[in-house]
Amino acid sequence: MPLTTPGYGAGGPDGGRLAALLAAAARGDFPPPDGAVTVLPQPSPRDAGVLALTGSHVVFADADPAWIRGLLPADDLSAPLNPPFLGALTARLGRTVNNIDALLVADPLPGPPPALAPDTDGGHPRIRRALRHRDGVRAWTVPGATVLLGRGVAGRWETAVEVEPGARGRGLGRRLATAARHLVPPGEPLWAQVAPGNAASVRAFLAAGFRPVGAEALLVVDEE
């Protein structure tokens, strides 16, 4: 399993190479599917994780690249997202695995979104959770659902949608995921992390024009 290790500890405020790699993936420009693992420093003290693309991985964590290399068998292309490696990396960093999500991306849409009411109190649990993982979080609501937007890993724009149980099955998730594409600046891709087992959410984001680009495990600091 090839491993590239650029200058350890030199990520830059925007995530440097990680931001560039994500921008390229959003355009459909992926690394060669040769089994390589790229090791990058964390783009911020908050964000660490493992990104899987077709035939390649990126580990972004402030850990010694040589130590990371020693944990990855050369003949196991799935090792970076498997429990033994993730367990060792989280123990080293004092973090936990948030989830292994499908990573989706969509292009922005022109014009204003459908009528949305800005959330002014920030009391929704999904909003409070987003504030721990994203910067500049904003939220909008419609009856029965909330959509939020913020800057996440390496400064990328990320969205999430929460539909209340009593409002599900009416297409609200798809409509809000589509609306989120109107809320990002022109030319900026919009990312979403979706649990693969949440089939309804996966279907909603795909129907809203999001496309899968890979999988991602974020390593988070335990909340007290």
PDB file of N, CA, C and O in Angstrom, residues 88-121:
ATOM      1  N   ALA A  88      -6.505   2.050  16.896  1.00  0.00           N
ATOM      2  CA  ALA A  88      -5.157   2.466  17.286  1.00  0.00           C
ATOM      3  C   ALA A  88      -4.973   3.975  17.131  1.00  0.00           C
ATOM      4  O   ALA A  88      -4.367   4.632  17.982  1.00  0.00           O
ATOM      5  N   LEU A  89      -5.514   4.529  16.045  1.00  0.00           N
ATOM      6  CA  LEU A  89      -5.351   5.963  15.804  1.00  0.00           C
ATOM      7  C   LEU A  89      -6.136   6.779  16.827  1.00  0.00           C
ATOM      8  O   LEU A  89      -5.633   7.789  17.343  1.00  0.00           O
ATOM      9  N   THR A  90      -7.349   6.354  17.146  1.00  0.00           N
ATOM     10  CA  THR A  90      -8.121   7.104  18.136  1.00  0.00           C
ATOM     11  C   THR A  90      -7.465   7.023  19.512  1.00  0.00           C
ATOM     12  O   THR A  90      -7.451   8.008  20.262  1.00  0.00           O
ATOM     13  N   ALA A  91      -6.914   5.869  19.854  1.00  0.00           N
ATOM     14  CA  ALA A  91      -6.223   5.755  21.140  1.00  0.00           C
ATOM     15  C   ALA A  91      -5.007   6.675  21.181  1.00  0.00           C
ATOM     16  O   ALA A  91      -4.732   7.314  22.201  1.00  0.00           O
ATOM     17  N   ARG A  92      -4.292   6.753  20.075  1.00  0.00           N
ATOM     18  CA  ARG A  92      -3.107   7.616  20.009  1.00  0.00           C
ATOM     19  C   ARG A  92      -3.477   9.088  20.173  1.00  0.00           C
ATOM     20  O   ARG A  92      -2.762   9.850  20.821  1.00  0.00           O
ATOM     21  N   LEU A  93      -4.591   9.476  19.565  1.00  0.00           N
ATOM     22  CA  LEU A  93      -5.000  10.880  19.568  1.00  0.00           C
ATOM     23  C   LEU A  93      -5.913  11.240  20.733  1.00  0.00           C
ATOM     24  O   LEU A  93      -6.228  12.428  20.921  1.00  0.00           O
ATOM     25  N   GLY A  94      -6.399  10.254  21.478  1.00  0.00           N
ATOM     26  CA  GLY A  94      -7.342  10.523  22.551  1.00  0.00           C
ATOM     27  C   GLY A  94      -8.705  10.941  22.025  1.00  0.00           C
ATOM     28  O   GLY A  94      -9.374  11.797  22.610  1.00  0.00           O
ATOM     29  N   ARG A  95      -9.129  10.317  20.932  1.00  0.00           N
ATOM     30  CA  ARG A  95     -10.398  10.652  20.293  1.00  0.00           C
ATOM     31  C   ARG A  95     -11.232   9.392  20.109  1.00  0.00           C
ATOM     32  O   ARG A  95     -10.788   8.285  20.438  1.00  0.00           O
ATOM     33  N   THR A  96     -12.422   9.564  19.554  1.00  0.00           N
ATOM     34  CA  THR A  96     -13.274   8.436  19.212  1.00  0.00           C
ATOM     35  C   THR A  96     -13.727   8.587  17.767  1.00  0.00           C
ATOM     36  O   THR A  96     -13.671   9.676  17.193  1.00  0.00           O
ATOM     37  N   VAL A  97     -14.176   7.477  17.182  1.00  0.00           N
ATOM     38  CA  VAL A  97     -14.715   7.518  15.825  1.00  0.00           C
ATOM     39  C   VAL A  97     -16.156   7.990  15.888  1.00  0.00           C
ATOM     40  O   VAL A  97     -16.988   7.381  16.563  1.00  0.00           O
ATOM     41  N   ASN A  98     -16.448   9.071  15.205  1.00  0.00           N
ATOM     42  CA  ASN A  98     -17.803   9.605  15.197  1.00  0.00           C
ATOM     43  C   ASN A  98     -18.735   8.653  14.445  1.00  0.00           C
ATOM     44  O   ASN A  98     -19.762   8.236  14.956  1.00  0.00           O
ATOM     45  N   ASN A  99     -18.359   8.295  13.224  1.00  0.00           N
ATOM     46  CA  ASN A  99     -19.130   7.368  12.397  1.00  0.00           C
ATOM     47  C   ASN A  99     -18.314   7.152  11.135  1.00  0.00           C
ATOM     48  O   ASN A  99     -17.371   7.893  10.865  1.00  0.00           O
ATOM     49  N   ILE A 100     -18.646   6.143  10.379  1.00  0.00           N
ATOM     50  CA  ILE A 100     -18.104   6.001   9.026  1.00  0.00           C
ATOM     51  C   ILE A 100     -19.240   6.358   8.084  1.00  0.00           C
ATOM     52  O   ILE A 100     -20.207   5.614   7.954  1.00  0.00           O
ATOM     53  N   ASP A 101     -19.128   7.526   7.479  1.00  0.00           N
ATOM     54  CA  ASP A 101     -20.206   8.083   6.672  1.00  0.00           C
ATOM     55  C   ASP A 101     -19.910   7.977   5.189  1.00  0.00           C
ATOM     56  O   ASP A 101     -18.748   7.990   4.762  1.00  0.00           O
ATOM     57  N   ALA A 102     -20.976   7.914   4.403  1.00  0.00           N
ATOM     58  CA  ALA A 102     -20.845   8.171   2.975  1.00  0.00           C
ATOM     59  C   ALA A 102     -20.623   9.672   2.802  1.00  0.00           C
ATOM     60  O   ALA A 102     -21.284  10.490   3.439  1.00  0.00           O
ATOM     61  N   LEU A 103     -19.666  10.036   1.954  1.00  0.00           N
ATOM     62  CA  LEU A 103     -19.363  11.439   1.695  1.00  0.00           C
ATOM     63  C   LEU A 103     -19.922  11.806   0.330  1.00  0.00           C
ATOM     64  O   LEU A 103     -19.550  11.217  -0.686  1.00  0.00           O
ATOM     65  N   LEU A 104     -20.844  12.768   0.321  1.00  0.00           N
ATOM     66  CA  LEU A 104     -21.543  13.180  -0.891  1.00  0.00           C
ATOM     67  C   LEU A 104     -21.217  14.636  -1.186  1.00  0.00           C
ATOM     68  O   LEU A 104     -20.897  15.412  -0.287  1.00  0.00           O
ATOM     69  N   VAL A 105     -21.339  15.021  -2.443  1.00  0.00           N
ATOM     70  CA  VAL A 105     -21.080  16.408  -2.836  1.00  0.00           C
ATOM     71  C   VAL A 105     -22.058  16.800  -3.936  1.00  0.00           C
ATOM     72  O   VAL A 105     -22.533  15.948  -4.703  1.00  0.00           O
ATOM     73  N   ALA A 106     -22.370  18.100  -3.987  1.00  0.00           N
ATOM     74  CA  ALA A 106     -23.244  18.634  -5.033  1.00  0.00           C
ATOM     75  C   ALA A 106     -22.756  20.020  -5.401  1.00  0.00           C
ATOM     76  O   ALA A 106     -22.136  20.725  -4.590  1.00  0.00           O
ATOM     77  N   ASP A 107     -23.047  20.414  -6.629  1.00  0.00           N
ATOM     78  CA  ASP A 107     -22.718  21.764  -7.078  1.00  0.00           C
ATOM     79  C   ASP A 107     -23.780  22.745  -6.577  1.00  0.00           C
ATOM     80  O   ASP A 107     -24.929  22.372  -6.354  1.00  0.00           O
ATOM     81  N   PRO A 108     -23.413  24.018  -6.417  1.00  0.00           N
ATOM     82  CA  PRO A 108     -24.407  25.005  -6.001  1.00  0.00           C
ATOM     83  C   PRO A 108     -25.443  25.237  -7.094  1.00  0.00           C
ATOM     84  O   PRO A 108     -25.175  25.012  -8.283  1.00  0.00           O
ATOM     85  N   LEU A 109     -26.609  25.688  -6.687  1.00  0.00           N
ATOM     86  CA  LEU A 109     -27.662  26.040  -7.627  1.00  0.00           C
ATOM     87  C   LEU A 109     -27.875  27.551  -7.608  1.00  0.00           C
ATOM     88  O   LEU A 109     -27.777  28.185  -6.561  1.00  0.00           O
ATOM     89  N   PRO A 110     -28.182  28.144  -8.746  1.00  0.00           N
ATOM     90  CA  PRO A 110     -28.367  29.593  -8.788  1.00  0.00           C
ATOM     91  C   PRO A 110     -29.703  30.021  -8.198  1.00  0.00           C
ATOM     92  O   PRO A 110     -30.642  29.234  -8.106  1.00  0.00           O
ATOM     93  N   GLY A 111     -29.765  31.292  -7.823  1.00  0.00           N
ATOM     94  CA  GLY A 111     -31.021  31.850  -7.350  1.00  0.00           C
ATOM     95  C   GLY A 111     -31.292  31.546  -5.897  1.00  0.00           C
ATOM     96  O   GLY A 111     -30.602  30.731  -5.264  1.00  0.00           O
ATOM     97  N   PRO A 112     -32.309  32.173  -5.337  1.00  0.00           N
ATOM     98  CA  PRO A 112     -32.641  31.961  -3.928  1.00  0.00           C
ATOM     99  C   PRO A 112     -33.301  30.609  -3.720  1.00  0.00           C
ATOM    100  O   PRO A 112     -33.891  30.036  -4.639  1.00  0.00           O
ATOM    101  N   PRO A 113     -33.238  30.098  -2.495  1.00  0.00           N
ATOM    102  CA  PRO A 113     -33.904  28.826  -2.190  1.00  0.00           C
ATOM    103  C   PRO A 113     -35.399  29.047  -2.023  1.00  0.00           C
ATOM    104  O   PRO A 113     -35.877  30.189  -1.969  1.00  0.00           O
ATOM    105  N   PRO A 114     -36.175  27.963  -1.932  1.00  0.00           N
ATOM    106  CA  PRO A 114     -37.584  28.109  -1.564  1.00  0.00           C
ATOM    107  C   PRO A 114     -37.707  28.800  -0.206  1.00  0.00           C
ATOM    108  O   PRO A 114     -36.723  28.909   0.532  1.00  0.00           O
ATOM    109  N   ALA A 115     -38.879  29.245   0.137  1.00  0.00           N
ATOM    110  CA  ALA A 115     -39.093  29.982   1.381  1.00  0.00           C
ATOM    111  C   ALA A 115     -38.616  29.174   2.585  1.00  0.00           C
ATOM    112  O   ALA A 115     -39.078  28.062   2.826  1.00  0.00           O
ATOM    113  N   LEU A 116     -37.657  29.753   3.304  1.00  0.00           N
ATOM    114  CA  LEU A 116     -37.125  29.143   4.515  1.00  0.00           C
ATOM    115  C   LEU A 116     -37.098  30.204   5.604  1.00  0.00           C
ATOM    116  O   LEU A 116     -36.772  31.364   5.339  1.00  0.00           O
ATOM    117  N   ALA A 117     -37.391  29.799   6.828  1.00  0.00           N
ATOM    118  CA  ALA A 117     -37.336  30.730   7.951  1.00  0.00           C
ATOM    119  C   ALA A 117     -36.024  30.540   8.692  1.00  0.00           C
ATOM    120  O   ALA A 117     -35.713  29.424   9.134  1.00  0.00           O
ATOM    121  N   PRO A 118     -35.206  31.589   8.827  1.00  0.00           N
ATOM    122  CA  PRO A 118     -33.966  31.442   9.601  1.00  0.00           C
ATOM    123  C   PRO A 118     -34.261  31.022  11.031  1.00  0.00           C
ATOM    124  O   PRO A 118     -35.205  31.513  11.658  1.00  0.00           O
ATOM    125  N   ASP A 119     -33.461  30.083  11.549  1.00  0.00           N
ATOM    126  CA  ASP A 119     -33.581  29.683  12.938  1.00  0.00           C
ATOM    127  C   ASP A 119     -32.850  30.709  13.792  1.00  0.00           C
ATOM    128  O   ASP A 119     -31.668  30.969  13.583  1.00  0.00           O
ATOM    129  N   THR A 120     -33.524  31.292  14.751  1.00  0.00           N
ATOM    130  CA  THR A 120     -32.942  32.396  15.511  1.00  0.00           C
ATOM    131  C   THR A 120     -32.503  32.018  16.920  1.00  0.00           C
ATOM    132  O   THR A 120     -31.759  32.773  17.547  1.00  0.00           O
ATOM    133  N   ASP A 121     -32.946  30.853  17.432  1.00  0.00           N
ATOM    134  CA  ASP A 121     -32.569  30.544  18.810  1.00  0.00           C
ATOM    135  C   ASP A 121     -31.505  29.470  18.928  1.00  0.00           C
ATOM    136  O   ASP A 121     -30.888  29.317  19.983  1.00  0.00           O
TER     137      ASP A 121
END
